[in-house]
GROMACS .gro file of C-alpha atoms in nm:
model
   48
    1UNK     CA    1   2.975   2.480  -0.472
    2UNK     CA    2   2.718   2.697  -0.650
    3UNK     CA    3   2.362   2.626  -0.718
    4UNK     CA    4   2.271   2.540  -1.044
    5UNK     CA    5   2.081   2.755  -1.247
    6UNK     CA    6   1.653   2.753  -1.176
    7UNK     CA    7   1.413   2.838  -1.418
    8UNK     CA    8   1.054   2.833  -1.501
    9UNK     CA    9   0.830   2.695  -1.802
   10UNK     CA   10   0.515   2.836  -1.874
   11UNK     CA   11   0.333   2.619  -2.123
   12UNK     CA   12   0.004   2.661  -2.269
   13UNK     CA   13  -0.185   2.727  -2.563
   14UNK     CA   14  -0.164   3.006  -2.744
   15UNK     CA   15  -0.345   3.345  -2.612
   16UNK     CA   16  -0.343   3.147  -2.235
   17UNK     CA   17  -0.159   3.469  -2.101
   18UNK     CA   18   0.237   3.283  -2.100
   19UNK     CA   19   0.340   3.658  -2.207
   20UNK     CA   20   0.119   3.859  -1.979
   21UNK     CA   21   0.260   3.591  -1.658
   22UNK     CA   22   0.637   3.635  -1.770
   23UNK     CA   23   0.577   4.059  -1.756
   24UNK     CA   24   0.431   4.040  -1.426
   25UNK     CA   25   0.748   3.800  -1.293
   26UNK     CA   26   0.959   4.005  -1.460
   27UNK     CA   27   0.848   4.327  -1.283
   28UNK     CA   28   0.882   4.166  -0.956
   29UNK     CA   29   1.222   4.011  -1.000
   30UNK     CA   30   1.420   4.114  -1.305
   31UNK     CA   31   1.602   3.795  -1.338
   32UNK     CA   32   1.248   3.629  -1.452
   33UNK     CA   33   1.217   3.710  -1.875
   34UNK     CA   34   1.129   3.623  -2.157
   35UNK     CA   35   1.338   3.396  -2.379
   36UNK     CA   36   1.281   3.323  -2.743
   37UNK     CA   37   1.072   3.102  -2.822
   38UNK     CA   38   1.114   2.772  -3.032
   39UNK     CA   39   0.934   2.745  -3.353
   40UNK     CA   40   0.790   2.360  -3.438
   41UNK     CA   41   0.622   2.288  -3.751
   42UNK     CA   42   0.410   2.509  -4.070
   43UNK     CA   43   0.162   2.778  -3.952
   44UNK     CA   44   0.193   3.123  -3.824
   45UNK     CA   45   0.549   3.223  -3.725
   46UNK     CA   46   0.479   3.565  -3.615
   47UNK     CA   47   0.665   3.616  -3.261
   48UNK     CA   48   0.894   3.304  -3.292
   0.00000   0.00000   0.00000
């Protein structure tokens, strides 16, 4: 039997350093990254 997948949410406003966190992670251990993210509702979609 194999362990089912782990992950980690980082949620926060916007500018909280989400982006900044999931470099650092990364760096450490490669499997940690950035996935796209979801876009809800009118306003700036730069980055989604």
């Amino acid at each position: 039997m194999t362990a089912p997948p782990v992950g980690v949410v980082l949620y926060g406003p916007p500018a909280s350093g989400k982006n900044t966190i999931t470099a650092a992670m990364h760096r450490h251990d490669p499997r940690f990254r950035l996935l796209p993210k979801l876009k809800v509702g009118a306003g700036r979609a730069d980055g989604y």
